[in-house]
């Protein structure tokens, strides 16, 4: 495995592979089993795996954790080595000319959910993913469903801009108690870590409510009651059509519903999501 920091050097190294399939796994480092699942998927689908590690300033808001974001680079290198990654691309700065004058902008898909509470986040994310695609020129790229809105937006970018890259989604990897793995879980103290598992508990409570025949309002109320009871500070909790990412008002066979949540545990903002399946039997009713 090679660790490369220069764009020219990476392009030179990748230039020698003209028949091989190249997969890119973009990350911000502080790698965990969620990232590992992406690397393994990439390895199954391609010959050469490039993992990029870059904390992209463009996707952080003013009061967010750009400066404190964990950067345990030596551990990340060991983990990638164990996973048989071919190249780590670890550039110091992807904006050598200063803030880019030309960026990408997402429309409706970024208006809800994380887009409304993190202004400019998805434009910054798309811009860096586009830069990485241009540098690496991968045949495929793997992203986690943990950041479902990000995955949807990237799929839409590739479709709208006719980019010759296959976008592969990967399931959410969770801790033993269900909490979605995240680099930001490191910020949690013991009390917060215990509280954090109630985020996924709320999603299960909402699924139970759906199976009892509750309508969307009932399902949302059940989830919100749980987070309130657990003293969790909610950013958003919505049930959306997983294709349009717009909130839905009723469950039906025509839309694929998904629950999206973002919440603050202390000062740490965590996100999660889960498909929402409608009631399976007629025997129970919403209480
Ligand atoms: P990040 O380093 O947080 O920017 O994430 C890099 C990639 O890893 C993104 O595609 C994330 O969706 C994915 N990822 C992060 N956490 C998980 C997880 N728990 N399960 C699956 N994929 C994840």
PDB file of C-alpha atoms and ligand atoms in Angstrom:
ATOM      1  CA  UNK A   1       0.000   0.000   0.000  1.00  0.00           C
ATOM      2  CA  UNK A   2       1.209   3.489  -0.845  1.00  0.00           C
ATOM      3  CA  UNK A   3       0.327   6.699   0.967  1.00  0.00           C
ATOM      4  CA  UNK A   4       0.290   9.541  -1.538  1.00  0.00           C
ATOM      5  CA  UNK A   5      -0.176  13.224  -0.762  1.00  0.00           C
ATOM      6  CA  UNK A   6       0.440  14.768  -4.173  1.00  0.00           C
ATOM      7  CA  UNK A   7      -2.179  14.879  -6.925  1.00  0.00           C
ATOM      8  CA  UNK A   8       0.436  14.466  -9.664  1.00  0.00           C
ATOM      9  CA  UNK A   9       1.993  11.469  -7.953  1.00  0.00           C
ATOM     10  CA  UNK A  10      -1.375   9.755  -7.489  1.00  0.00           C
ATOM     11  CA  UNK A  11      -2.324  10.333 -11.116  1.00  0.00           C
ATOM     12  CA  UNK A  12       1.041   9.024 -12.229  1.00  0.00           C
ATOM     13  CA  UNK A  13       0.650   5.879 -10.097  1.00  0.00           C
ATOM     14  CA  UNK A  14      -2.918   5.242 -11.283  1.00  0.00           C
ATOM     15  CA  UNK A  15      -1.938   5.918 -14.893  1.00  0.00           C
ATOM     16  CA  UNK A  16      -0.168   2.561 -15.049  1.00  0.00           C
ATOM     17  CA  UNK A  17      -3.473   0.700 -14.626  1.00  0.00           C
ATOM     18  CA  UNK A  18      -5.235   0.801 -17.961  1.00  0.00           C
ATOM     19  CA  UNK A  19      -7.207  -2.452 -17.766  1.00  0.00           C
ATOM     20  CA  UNK A  20      -7.938  -2.558 -14.036  1.00  0.00           C
ATOM     21  CA  UNK A  21     -11.155  -1.327 -12.427  1.00  0.00           C
ATOM     22  CA  UNK A  22     -10.425   1.450  -9.932  1.00  0.00           C
ATOM     23  CA  UNK A  23     -12.656   2.058  -6.909  1.00  0.00           C
ATOM     24  CA  UNK A  24     -12.619   5.174  -4.761  1.00  0.00           C
ATOM     25  CA  UNK A  25     -13.745   5.308  -1.132  1.00  0.00           C
ATOM     26  CA  UNK A  26     -13.857   8.967  -0.061  1.00  0.00           C
ATOM     27  CA  UNK A  27     -13.524   9.529   3.700  1.00  0.00           C
ATOM     28  CA  UNK A  28     -12.544  12.158   6.226  1.00  0.00           C
ATOM     29  CA  UNK A  29     -10.437   9.631   8.156  1.00  0.00           C
ATOM     30  CA  UNK A  30     -10.815   8.513  11.780  1.00  0.00           C
ATOM     31  CA  UNK A  31     -11.712   5.229  10.164  1.00  0.00           C
ATOM     32  CA  UNK A  32     -13.980   2.632  11.788  1.00  0.00           C
ATOM     33  CA  UNK A  33     -15.891  -0.517  10.767  1.00  0.00           C
ATOM     34  CA  UNK A  34     -18.341   1.554   8.725  1.00  0.00           C
ATOM     35  CA  UNK A  35     -15.487   2.716   6.508  1.00  0.00           C
ATOM     36  CA  UNK A  36     -14.081  -0.821   6.480  1.00  0.00           C
ATOM     37  CA  UNK A  37     -17.338  -2.170   5.037  1.00  0.00           C
ATOM     38  CA  UNK A  38     -16.986   0.343   2.188  1.00  0.00           C
ATOM     39  CA  UNK A  39     -13.386  -0.713   1.533  1.00  0.00           C
ATOM     40  CA  UNK A  40     -14.387  -4.394   1.484  1.00  0.00           C
ATOM     41  CA  UNK A  41     -17.196  -3.703  -0.940  1.00  0.00           C
ATOM     42  CA  UNK A  42     -14.793  -1.716  -3.131  1.00  0.00           C
ATOM     43  CA  UNK A  43     -12.299  -4.567  -3.064  1.00  0.00           C
ATOM     44  CA  UNK A  44     -14.946  -7.083  -4.115  1.00  0.00           C
ATOM     45  CA  UNK A  45     -16.001  -4.921  -7.060  1.00  0.00           C
ATOM     46  CA  UNK A  46     -12.698  -3.530  -8.335  1.00  0.00           C
ATOM     47  CA  UNK A  47      -9.029  -4.382  -8.810  1.00  0.00           C
ATOM     48  CA  UNK A  48      -7.514  -1.267  -7.272  1.00  0.00           C
ATOM     49  CA  UNK A  49      -8.886   0.474  -4.175  1.00  0.00           C
ATOM     50  CA  UNK A  50      -8.080   4.110  -3.418  1.00  0.00           C
ATOM     51  CA  UNK A  51      -9.167   5.480  -0.025  1.00  0.00           C
ATOM     52  CA  UNK A  52      -9.051   9.246   0.207  1.00  0.00           C
ATOM     53  CA  UNK A  53      -8.626  10.834   3.626  1.00  0.00           C
ATOM     54  CA  UNK A  54      -9.363  14.537   3.583  1.00  0.00           C
ATOM     55  CA  UNK A  55     -11.225  16.698   6.073  1.00  0.00           C
ATOM     56  CA  UNK A  56     -12.891  19.008   3.600  1.00  0.00           C
ATOM     57  CA  UNK A  57     -13.163  22.562   4.992  1.00  0.00           C
ATOM     58  CA  UNK A  58     -15.761  23.469   2.372  1.00  0.00           C
ATOM     59  CA  UNK A  59     -18.418  21.238   3.927  1.00  0.00           C
ATOM     60  CA  UNK A  60     -18.107  22.542   7.491  1.00  0.00           C
ATOM     61  CA  UNK A  61     -20.171  25.471   8.732  1.00  0.00           C
ATOM     62  CA  UNK A  62     -18.691  28.321  10.792  1.00  0.00           C
ATOM     63  CA  UNK A  63     -19.623  26.858  14.164  1.00  0.00           C
ATOM     64  CA  UNK A  64     -18.891  23.253  13.290  1.00  0.00           C
ATOM     65  CA  UNK A  65     -16.024  20.966  14.265  1.00  0.00           C
ATOM     66  CA  UNK A  66     -13.524  21.439  11.410  1.00  0.00           C
ATOM     67  CA  UNK A  67     -10.625  22.204  13.777  1.00  0.00           C
ATOM     68  CA  UNK A  68     -11.403  19.502  16.303  1.00  0.00           C
ATOM     69  CA  UNK A  69     -12.401  16.744  13.863  1.00  0.00           C
ATOM     70  CA  UNK A  70     -10.329  13.682  14.931  1.00  0.00           C
ATOM     71  CA  UNK A  71      -7.354  12.944  12.685  1.00  0.00           C
ATOM     72  CA  UNK A  72      -5.683   9.710  13.929  1.00  0.00           C
ATOM     73  CA  UNK A  73      -3.822   9.307  10.651  1.00  0.00           C
ATOM     74  CA  UNK A  74      -1.331   6.617  11.754  1.00  0.00           C
ATOM     75  CA  UNK A  75      -4.175   4.370  12.951  1.00  0.00           C
ATOM     76  CA  UNK A  76      -6.008   4.963   9.665  1.00  0.00           C
ATOM     77  CA  UNK A  77      -2.949   3.859   7.700  1.00  0.00           C
ATOM     78  CA  UNK A  78      -2.690   0.603   9.671  1.00  0.00           C
ATOM     79  CA  UNK A  79      -6.373  -0.140   9.187  1.00  0.00           C
ATOM     80  CA  UNK A  80      -6.189   0.459   5.417  1.00  0.00           C
ATOM     81  CA  UNK A  81      -3.110  -1.741   5.240  1.00  0.00           C
ATOM     82  CA  UNK A  82      -4.960  -4.558   7.025  1.00  0.00           C
ATOM     83  CA  UNK A  83      -7.826  -4.224   4.553  1.00  0.00           C
ATOM     84  CA  UNK A  84      -5.576  -4.543   1.509  1.00  0.00           C
ATOM     85  CA  UNK A  85      -6.173  -0.997   0.264  1.00  0.00           C
ATOM     86  CA  UNK A  86      -3.821  -0.131  -2.611  1.00  0.00           C
ATOM     87  CA  UNK A  87      -3.520   3.634  -2.192  1.00  0.00           C
ATOM     88  CA  UNK A  88      -4.353   6.150   0.512  1.00  0.00           C
ATOM     89  CA  UNK A  89      -4.724   9.590  -1.013  1.00  0.00           C
ATOM     90  CA  UNK A  90      -4.081  12.097   1.763  1.00  0.00           C
ATOM     91  CA  UNK A  91      -3.730  15.558   0.211  1.00  0.00           C
ATOM     92  CA  UNK A  92      -2.857  18.480   2.435  1.00  0.00           C
ATOM     93  CA  UNK A  93      -5.081  20.902   0.560  1.00  0.00           C
ATOM     94  CA  UNK A  94      -7.405  20.336  -2.384  1.00  0.00           C
ATOM     95  CA  UNK A  95      -7.907  24.087  -2.871  1.00  0.00           C
ATOM     96  CA  UNK A  96      -4.366  25.325  -3.592  1.00  0.00           C
ATOM     97  CA  UNK A  97      -5.713  28.410  -5.380  1.00  0.00           C
ATOM     98  CA  UNK A  98      -7.815  29.478  -2.391  1.00  0.00           C
ATOM     99  CA  UNK A  99     -11.567  29.136  -2.024  1.00  0.00           C
ATOM    100  CA  UNK A 100     -12.828  27.759  -5.348  1.00  0.00           C
ATOM    101  CA  UNK A 101     -14.618  30.231  -7.617  1.00  0.00           C
ATOM    102  CA  UNK A 102     -16.470  27.408  -9.331  1.00  0.00           C
ATOM    103  CA  UNK A 103     -18.448  25.003  -7.177  1.00  0.00           C
ATOM    104  CA  UNK A 104     -21.358  22.618  -7.520  1.00  0.00           C
ATOM    105  CA  UNK A 105     -24.803  23.406  -6.196  1.00  0.00           C
ATOM    106  CA  UNK A 106     -27.604  20.999  -5.268  1.00  0.00           C
ATOM    107  CA  UNK A 107     -31.219  22.026  -5.601  1.00  0.00           C
ATOM    108  CA  UNK A 108     -34.281  20.387  -4.046  1.00  0.00           C
ATOM    109  CA  UNK A 109     -32.496  17.300  -2.711  1.00  0.00           C
ATOM    110  CA  UNK A 110     -30.602  19.487  -0.254  1.00  0.00           C
ATOM    111  CA  UNK A 111     -33.503  21.617   0.945  1.00  0.00           C
ATOM    112  CA  UNK A 112     -34.619  19.303   3.750  1.00  0.00           C
ATOM    113  CA  UNK A 113     -32.966  17.293   6.483  1.00  0.00           C
ATOM    114  CA  UNK A 114     -29.247  18.071   6.882  1.00  0.00           C
ATOM    115  CA  UNK A 115     -29.432  20.648   4.089  1.00  0.00           C
ATOM    116  CA  UNK A 116     -31.623  22.989   6.104  1.00  0.00           C
ATOM    117  CA  UNK A 117     -29.567  22.842   9.279  1.00  0.00           C
ATOM    118  CA  UNK A 118     -26.134  22.777   7.583  1.00  0.00           C
ATOM    119  CA  UNK A 119     -26.237  25.583   5.034  1.00  0.00           C
ATOM    120  CA  UNK A 120     -23.790  25.018   2.179  1.00  0.00           C
ATOM    121  CA  UNK A 121     -22.757  21.591   3.480  1.00  0.00           C
ATOM    122  CA  UNK A 122     -23.894  19.605   0.461  1.00  0.00           C
ATOM    123  CA  UNK A 123     -22.502  22.100  -2.053  1.00  0.00           C
ATOM    124  CA  UNK A 124     -19.117  21.789  -0.307  1.00  0.00           C
ATOM    125  CA  UNK A 125     -19.377  18.009  -0.160  1.00  0.00           C
ATOM    126  CA  UNK A 126     -20.333  17.712  -3.846  1.00  0.00           C
ATOM    127  CA  UNK A 127     -17.534  20.026  -4.889  1.00  0.00           C
ATOM    128  CA  UNK A 128     -14.890  17.947  -3.114  1.00  0.00           C
ATOM    129  CA  UNK A 129     -16.345  14.643  -4.349  1.00  0.00           C
ATOM    130  CA  UNK A 130     -16.250  16.048  -7.851  1.00  0.00           C
ATOM    131  CA  UNK A 131     -12.617  17.118  -7.385  1.00  0.00           C
ATOM    132  CA  UNK A 132     -11.744  13.645  -6.088  1.00  0.00           C
ATOM    133  CA  UNK A 133     -13.528  12.015  -9.036  1.00  0.00           C
ATOM    134  CA  UNK A 134     -11.554  14.227 -11.438  1.00  0.00           C
ATOM    135  CA  UNK A 135      -8.249  13.383  -9.782  1.00  0.00           C
ATOM    136  CA  UNK A 136      -8.767   9.639  -9.299  1.00  0.00           C
ATOM    137  CA  UNK A 137     -11.043   8.967 -12.305  1.00  0.00           C
ATOM    138  CA  UNK A 138     -12.516   5.866 -10.642  1.00  0.00           C
ATOM    139  CA  UNK A 139     -14.817   3.389 -12.371  1.00  0.00           C
ATOM    140  CA  UNK A 140     -16.843   3.166  -9.193  1.00  0.00           C
ATOM    141  CA  UNK A 141     -17.099   4.888  -5.835  1.00  0.00           C
ATOM    142  CA  UNK A 142     -18.583   3.551  -2.600  1.00  0.00           C
ATOM    143  CA  UNK A 143     -20.580   5.625  -0.103  1.00  0.00           C
ATOM    144  CA  UNK A 144     -22.439   4.641   3.071  1.00  0.00           C
ATOM    145  CA  UNK A 145     -26.183   4.805   3.615  1.00  0.00           C
ATOM    146  CA  UNK A 146     -25.361   6.277   7.012  1.00  0.00           C
ATOM    147  CA  UNK A 147     -25.214   9.570   5.090  1.00  0.00           C
ATOM    148  CA  UNK A 148     -28.245   8.698   2.998  1.00  0.00           C
ATOM    149  CA  UNK A 149     -28.915  12.236   1.777  1.00  0.00           C
ATOM    150  CA  UNK A 150     -25.273  12.565   0.706  1.00  0.00           C
ATOM    151  CA  UNK A 151     -25.498   9.266  -1.202  1.00  0.00           C
ATOM    152  CA  UNK A 152     -28.710  10.375  -2.956  1.00  0.00           C
ATOM    153  CA  UNK A 153     -27.198  13.716  -3.943  1.00  0.00           C
ATOM    154  CA  UNK A 154     -24.055  12.087  -5.323  1.00  0.00           C
ATOM    155  CA  UNK A 155     -26.161   9.599  -7.311  1.00  0.00           C
ATOM    156  CA  UNK A 156     -28.091  12.537  -8.718  1.00  0.00           C
ATOM    157  CA  UNK A 157     -24.911  14.475  -9.576  1.00  0.00           C
ATOM    158  CA  UNK A 158     -23.552  11.496 -11.512  1.00  0.00           C
ATOM    159  CA  UNK A 159     -26.875  11.128 -13.364  1.00  0.00           C
ATOM    160  CA  UNK A 160     -27.412  14.851 -14.064  1.00  0.00           C
ATOM    161  CA  UNK A 161     -23.826  15.490 -15.189  1.00  0.00           C
ATOM    162  CA  UNK A 162     -23.471  12.176 -17.086  1.00  0.00           C
ATOM    163  CA  UNK A 163     -20.387  11.198 -15.121  1.00  0.00           C
ATOM    164  CA  UNK A 164     -19.066   7.740 -16.118  1.00  0.00           C
ATOM    165  CA  UNK A 165     -18.846   6.486 -12.530  1.00  0.00           C
ATOM    166  CA  UNK A 166     -20.919   3.830 -10.835  1.00  0.00           C
ATOM    167  CA  UNK A 167     -22.067   4.867  -7.366  1.00  0.00           C
ATOM    168  CA  UNK A 168     -22.404   1.993  -4.921  1.00  0.00           C
ATOM    169  CA  UNK A 169     -24.279   2.295  -1.620  1.00  0.00           C
ATOM    170  CA  UNK A 170     -23.328   0.332   1.498  1.00  0.00           C
ATOM    171  CA  UNK A 171     -25.470  -0.595   4.516  1.00  0.00           C
ATOM    172  CA  UNK A 172     -25.094   1.218   7.828  1.00  0.00           C
ATOM    173  CA  UNK A 173     -22.680  -0.503  10.209  1.00  0.00           C
ATOM    174  CA  UNK A 174     -23.768  -0.232  13.848  1.00  0.00           C
ATOM    175  CA  UNK A 175     -22.370  -0.662  17.346  1.00  0.00           C
ATOM    176  CA  UNK A 176     -23.608  -3.661  19.385  1.00  0.00           C
ATOM    177  CA  UNK A 177     -26.440  -1.546  20.824  1.00  0.00           C
ATOM    178  CA  UNK A 178     -27.522  -0.224  17.442  1.00  0.00           C
ATOM    179  CA  UNK A 179     -25.854   3.207  17.454  1.00  0.00           C
ATOM    180  CA  UNK A 180     -24.618   3.948  13.934  1.00  0.00           C
ATOM    181  CA  UNK A 181     -20.821   3.951  13.859  1.00  0.00           C
ATOM    182  CA  UNK A 182     -19.457   7.422  13.335  1.00  0.00           C
ATOM    183  CA  UNK A 183     -16.119   9.183  13.704  1.00  0.00           C
ATOM    184  CA  UNK A 184     -17.978  11.695  15.887  1.00  0.00           C
ATOM    185  CA  UNK A 185     -18.963   8.978  18.419  1.00  0.00           C
ATOM    186  CA  UNK A 186     -15.487   9.602  19.825  1.00  0.00           C
ATOM    187  CA  UNK A 187     -16.684  12.939  21.165  1.00  0.00           C
ATOM    188  CA  UNK A 188     -19.208  11.258  23.498  1.00  0.00           C
ATOM    189  CA  UNK A 189     -18.501  10.779  27.198  1.00  0.00           C
ATOM    190  CA  UNK A 190     -19.951   7.714  28.981  1.00  0.00           C
ATOM    191  CA  UNK A 191     -23.238   9.387  29.902  1.00  0.00           C
ATOM    192  CA  UNK A 192     -23.670  10.759  26.381  1.00  0.00           C
ATOM    193  CA  UNK A 193     -22.796   7.402  24.857  1.00  0.00           C
ATOM    194  CA  UNK A 194     -25.624   5.793  26.840  1.00  0.00           C
ATOM    195  CA  UNK A 195     -28.008   8.525  25.732  1.00  0.00           C
ATOM    196  CA  UNK A 196     -26.906   8.195  22.080  1.00  0.00           C
ATOM    197  CA  UNK A 197     -28.343   4.700  21.705  1.00  0.00           C
ATOM    198  CA  UNK A 198     -31.810   6.196  22.225  1.00  0.00           C
ATOM    199  CA  UNK A 199     -31.518   7.757  18.754  1.00  0.00           C
ATOM    200  CA  UNK A 200     -31.784   4.352  17.101  1.00  0.00           C
ATOM    201  CA  UNK A 201     -34.312   3.272  19.751  1.00  0.00           C
ATOM    202  CA  UNK A 202     -36.563   6.093  18.507  1.00  0.00           C
ATOM    203  CA  UNK A 203     -36.335   4.696  14.976  1.00  0.00           C
ATOM    204  CA  UNK A 204     -37.418   1.250  16.201  1.00  0.00           C
ATOM    205  CA  UNK A 205     -40.284   2.766  18.189  1.00  0.00           C
ATOM    206  CA  UNK A 206     -41.443   4.496  15.006  1.00  0.00           C
ATOM    207  CA  UNK A 207     -41.324   1.210  13.089  1.00  0.00           C
ATOM    208  CA  UNK A 208     -43.390  -0.397  15.850  1.00  0.00           C
ATOM    209  CA  UNK A 209     -45.901   2.453  15.615  1.00  0.00           C
ATOM    210  CA  UNK A 210     -46.174   1.897  11.850  1.00  0.00           C
ATOM    211  CA  UNK A 211     -46.827  -1.793  12.420  1.00  0.00           C
ATOM    212  CA  UNK A 212     -49.557  -0.921  14.898  1.00  0.00           C
ATOM    213  CA  UNK A 213     -51.257   0.997  12.130  1.00  0.00           C
ATOM    214  CA  UNK A 214     -50.357   4.567  13.123  1.00  0.00           C
ATOM    215  CA  UNK A 215     -50.438   7.233  10.442  1.00  0.00           C
ATOM    216  CA  UNK A 216     -47.392   9.416   9.766  1.00  0.00           C
ATOM    217  CA  UNK A 217     -48.357  11.924  12.485  1.00  0.00           C
ATOM    218  CA  UNK A 218     -48.723   9.092  15.000  1.00  0.00           C
ATOM    219  CA  UNK A 219     -45.418   7.580  13.955  1.00  0.00           C
ATOM    220  CA  UNK A 220     -43.620  10.927  14.272  1.00  0.00           C
ATOM    221  CA  UNK A 221     -45.271  11.622  17.639  1.00  0.00           C
ATOM    222  CA  UNK A 222     -44.097   8.253  18.974  1.00  0.00           C
ATOM    223  CA  UNK A 223     -40.507   8.978  17.909  1.00  0.00           C
ATOM    224  CA  UNK A 224     -40.547  12.547  19.223  1.00  0.00           C
ATOM    225  CA  UNK A 225     -42.042  11.463  22.550  1.00  0.00           C
ATOM    226  CA  UNK A 226     -39.153   9.037  22.999  1.00  0.00           C
ATOM    227  CA  UNK A 227     -36.410  11.569  22.261  1.00  0.00           C
ATOM    228  CA  UNK A 228     -38.075  14.147  24.502  1.00  0.00           C
ATOM    229  CA  UNK A 229     -38.334  11.612  27.309  1.00  0.00           C
ATOM    230  CA  UNK A 230     -34.636  10.831  26.869  1.00  0.00           C
ATOM    231  CA  UNK A 231     -33.836  14.588  26.949  1.00  0.00           C
ATOM    232  CA  UNK A 232     -32.301  14.422  23.488  1.00  0.00           C
ATOM    233  CA  UNK A 233     -32.095  17.713  21.641  1.00  0.00           C
ATOM    234  CA  UNK A 234     -33.611  17.016  18.227  1.00  0.00           C
ATOM    235  CA  UNK A 235     -32.397  18.780  15.090  1.00  0.00           C
ATOM    236  CA  UNK A 236     -34.945  17.031  12.879  1.00  0.00           C
ATOM    237  CA  UNK A 237     -37.033  13.882  12.751  1.00  0.00           C
ATOM    238  CA  UNK A 238     -38.842  13.304   9.472  1.00  0.00           C
ATOM    239  CA  UNK A 239     -40.379  10.568   7.377  1.00  0.00           C
ATOM    240  CA  UNK A 240     -39.512  11.157   3.735  1.00  0.00           C
ATOM    241  CA  UNK A 241     -39.824   9.534   0.349  1.00  0.00           C
ATOM    242  CA  UNK A 242     -36.346   8.035   0.004  1.00  0.00           C
ATOM    243  CA  UNK A 243     -36.138   9.054  -3.652  1.00  0.00           C
ATOM    244  CA  UNK A 244     -37.238  12.695  -3.495  1.00  0.00           C
ATOM    245  CA  UNK A 245     -36.215  13.164   0.163  1.00  0.00           C
ATOM    246  CA  UNK A 246     -39.392  15.205   0.616  1.00  0.00           C
ATOM    247  CA  UNK A 247     -41.542  14.604   3.723  1.00  0.00           C
ATOM    248  CA  UNK A 248     -44.505  12.321   3.131  1.00  0.00           C
ATOM    249  CA  UNK A 249     -47.931  12.590   4.687  1.00  0.00           C
ATOM    250  CA  UNK A 250     -49.067   8.976   4.287  1.00  0.00           C
ATOM    251  CA  UNK A 251     -47.542   5.534   3.913  1.00  0.00           C
ATOM    252  CA  UNK A 252     -48.432   3.803   0.674  1.00  0.00           C
ATOM    253  CA  UNK A 253     -47.148   1.147  -1.680  1.00  0.00           C
ATOM    254  CA  UNK A 254     -46.178   3.878  -4.122  1.00  0.00           C
ATOM    255  CA  UNK A 255     -43.490   5.521  -1.994  1.00  0.00           C
ATOM    256  CA  UNK A 256     -40.498   3.993  -0.261  1.00  0.00           C
ATOM    257  CA  UNK A 257     -40.530   5.658   3.123  1.00  0.00           C
ATOM    258  CA  UNK A 258     -37.464   6.272   5.258  1.00  0.00           C
ATOM    259  CA  UNK A 259     -37.068   7.851   8.678  1.00  0.00           C
ATOM    260  CA  UNK A 260     -34.316  10.472   9.014  1.00  0.00           C
ATOM    261  CA  UNK A 261     -33.073  11.805  12.323  1.00  0.00           C
ATOM    262  CA  UNK A 262     -30.403  14.275  13.458  1.00  0.00           C
ATOM    263  CA  UNK A 263     -29.917  15.014  17.126  1.00  0.00           C
ATOM    264  CA  UNK A 264     -27.469  16.658  19.486  1.00  0.00           C
ATOM    265  CA  UNK A 265     -26.035  14.534  22.245  1.00  0.00           C
ATOM    266  CA  UNK A 266     -24.332  17.192  24.327  1.00  0.00           C
ATOM    267  CA  UNK A 267     -22.677  19.256  21.616  1.00  0.00           C
ATOM    268  CA  UNK A 268     -22.199  16.290  19.258  1.00  0.00           C
ATOM    269  CA  UNK A 269     -24.539  16.162  16.292  1.00  0.00           C
ATOM    270  CA  UNK A 270     -25.348  12.600  15.189  1.00  0.00           C
ATOM    271  CA  UNK A 271     -27.466  11.372  12.283  1.00  0.00           C
ATOM    272  CA  UNK A 272     -29.196   8.107  11.468  1.00  0.00           C
ATOM    273  CA  UNK A 273     -31.863   6.749   9.133  1.00  0.00           C
ATOM    274  CA  UNK A 274     -33.889   3.611   8.593  1.00  0.00           C
ATOM    275  CA  UNK A 275     -36.437   2.360   6.057  1.00  0.00           C
ATOM    276  CA  UNK A 276     -40.002   2.568   7.363  1.00  0.00           C
ATOM    277  CA  UNK A 277     -42.289  -0.335   6.493  1.00  0.00           C
ATOM    278  CA  UNK A 278     -46.047  -0.027   6.674  1.00  0.00           C
ATOM    279  CA  UNK A 279     -48.320  -2.151   8.871  1.00  0.00           C
ATOM    280  CA  UNK A 280     -48.120  -5.842   7.924  1.00  0.00           C
ATOM    281  CA  UNK A 281     -51.293  -7.180   9.567  1.00  0.00           C
ATOM    282  CA  UNK A 282     -54.801  -5.912  10.276  1.00  0.00           C
ATOM    283  CA  UNK A 283     -54.786  -7.228  13.842  1.00  0.00           C
ATOM    284  CA  UNK A 284     -53.406  -4.274  15.772  1.00  0.00           C
ATOM    285  CA  UNK A 285     -54.227  -0.583  15.908  1.00  0.00           C
ATOM    286  CA  UNK A 286     -52.402   2.631  16.769  1.00  0.00           C
ATOM    287  CA  UNK A 287     -52.574   3.489  20.459  1.00  0.00           C
TER     288      UNK A 287
HETATM  289  P1  LIG B   1     -16.912  10.218   6.658  1.00  0.00           P
HETATM  290  O1  LIG B   1     -15.499   9.830   6.907  1.00  0.00           O
HETATM  291  O2  LIG B   1     -17.739  10.338   7.899  1.00  0.00           O
HETATM  292  O3  LIG B   1     -17.052  11.384   5.724  1.00  0.00           O
HETATM  293  O4  LIG B   1     -17.569   8.994   5.891  1.00  0.00           O
HETATM  294  C1  LIG B   1     -16.968   8.466   4.743  1.00  0.00           C
HETATM  295  C2  LIG B   1     -17.883   7.431   4.162  1.00  0.00           C
HETATM  296  O5  LIG B   1     -18.121   6.406   5.115  1.00  0.00           O
HETATM  297  C3  LIG B   1     -19.267   7.989   3.784  1.00  0.00           C
HETATM  298  O6  LIG B   1     -19.677   7.399   2.553  1.00  0.00           O
HETATM  299  C4  LIG B   1     -20.133   7.533   4.929  1.00  0.00           C
HETATM  300  O7  LIG B   1     -21.497   7.375   4.588  1.00  0.00           O
HETATM  301  C5  LIG B   1     -19.516   6.188   5.244  1.00  0.00           C
HETATM  302  N1  LIG B   1     -19.847   5.778   6.606  1.00  0.00           N
HETATM  303  C6  LIG B   1     -19.632   6.468   7.753  1.00  0.00           C
HETATM  304  N2  LIG B   1     -20.143   5.799   8.803  1.00  0.00           N
HETATM  305  C7  LIG B   1     -20.711   4.672   8.319  1.00  0.00           C
HETATM  306  C8  LIG B   1     -21.410   3.568   8.904  1.00  0.00           C
HETATM  307  N3  LIG B   1     -21.639   3.512  10.203  1.00  0.00           N
HETATM  308  N4  LIG B   1     -21.845   2.598   8.094  1.00  0.00           N
HETATM  309  C9  LIG B   1     -21.626   2.648   6.753  1.00  0.00           C
HETATM  310  N5  LIG B   1     -20.963   3.649   6.135  1.00  0.00           N
HETATM  311  C10 LIG B   1     -20.515   4.659   6.908  1.00  0.00           C
END
